[in-house]
XYZ file of C-alpha atoms in Angstrom:
114
model
C 88.261 109.300 82.496
C 90.011 110.758 85.570
C 88.805 110.377 89.112
C 90.286 111.686 92.322
C 89.899 110.559 95.841
C 89.167 113.357 98.264
C 90.504 111.663 101.371
C 87.166 111.044 102.970
C 87.625 107.200 102.909
C 90.038 104.446 102.276
C 91.365 104.064 98.771
C 90.435 100.478 98.488
C 86.816 101.355 99.264
C 86.957 104.079 96.590
C 88.191 101.415 94.001
C 85.422 98.995 95.052
C 82.777 101.762 94.596
C 84.204 102.879 91.135
C 85.325 99.528 89.699
C 82.462 99.492 87.181
C 83.833 102.708 85.545
C 86.661 100.584 84.106
C 85.727 99.779 80.439
C 86.427 96.600 78.435
C 90.136 96.625 77.210
C 91.017 99.829 79.071
C 94.006 100.860 81.049
C 93.896 101.981 84.702
C 96.623 103.760 86.553
C 96.294 103.352 90.344
C 98.426 105.415 92.694
C 99.134 103.738 95.983
C 101.458 104.101 98.977
C 102.733 100.780 100.211
C 100.596 100.966 103.397
C 97.383 101.486 101.468
C 97.215 97.872 100.089
C 94.208 95.998 101.436
C 94.177 92.573 99.651
C 90.759 91.699 101.148
C 89.196 94.726 99.555
C 91.267 94.811 96.355
C 91.126 91.253 95.308
C 87.505 91.455 93.900
C 88.436 94.894 92.174
C 91.384 93.320 90.405
C 89.212 90.373 89.404
C 86.718 92.692 88.011
C 89.414 94.529 86.054
C 90.717 91.189 84.644
C 87.174 90.205 83.540
C 87.127 93.383 81.473
C 90.624 92.651 80.278
C 91.803 95.981 81.601
C 95.580 96.561 82.038
C 96.456 97.968 85.406
C 99.530 100.084 86.236
C 99.950 100.361 90.011
C 102.172 103.301 90.787
C 103.704 102.527 94.160
C 104.978 105.490 96.188
C 107.623 104.543 98.723
C 106.378 105.895 101.962
C 109.688 106.052 103.670
C 111.506 107.925 101.002
C 109.034 110.913 101.135
C 108.980 111.178 104.976
C 111.123 113.902 106.456
C 111.934 112.352 109.830
C 113.062 108.776 108.640
C 115.145 108.230 111.728
C 111.847 107.846 113.763
C 110.520 105.128 111.468
C 111.043 101.443 111.426
C 112.518 101.417 107.917
C 112.913 97.662 107.932
C 109.277 97.177 108.554
C 108.322 99.759 105.836
C 110.602 97.996 103.419
C 108.909 94.616 104.125
C 105.448 96.267 103.802
C 106.440 97.713 100.467
C 107.947 94.533 99.152
C 104.797 92.629 100.198
C 102.585 95.135 98.524
C 104.644 94.966 95.314
C 104.491 91.124 95.293
C 100.667 91.244 95.916
C 100.026 93.733 93.127
C 102.253 91.825 90.709
C 100.458 88.543 91.761
C 97.112 90.361 90.752
C 98.514 91.016 87.229
C 99.411 94.610 87.782
C 102.517 96.299 86.219
C 103.970 97.966 89.274
C 105.892 101.232 88.792
C 107.903 101.830 92.019
C 108.544 105.477 92.763
C 110.681 106.948 95.444
C 112.047 110.398 96.056
C 115.452 109.501 94.473
C 114.146 107.970 91.293
C 113.346 109.800 87.948
C 109.626 109.262 87.705
C 109.412 109.821 83.932
C 112.197 107.143 83.569
C 110.315 104.736 85.842
C 107.057 105.167 83.727
C 108.968 104.703 80.364
C 110.572 101.528 81.618
C 107.368 99.969 82.923
C 105.425 100.862 79.671
C 108.199 99.603 77.284
């Protein structure tokens, strides 16, 4: 099954709405940016996935590496937000696949799935 968000709402709300689509013993790939992580909304989603023994791969796009005008950003704050998001997702049992503009995406997926 493949679902796609249309941008009309928050990603966490979309996951809450669609969590029952995850089947027993399935695998879910979720694509986040580090600023989209909302533990309050995601915790029950991940608990539901665990109850169905679903394996979750969280693809984490590094916001700062894809933004053209990096000099205008607080890169330290973005790095801290990213690190907190990765730690949260790992704590929820997700396999996190960090992706940034300088990394080989195929290589990152192979390493995570090995």
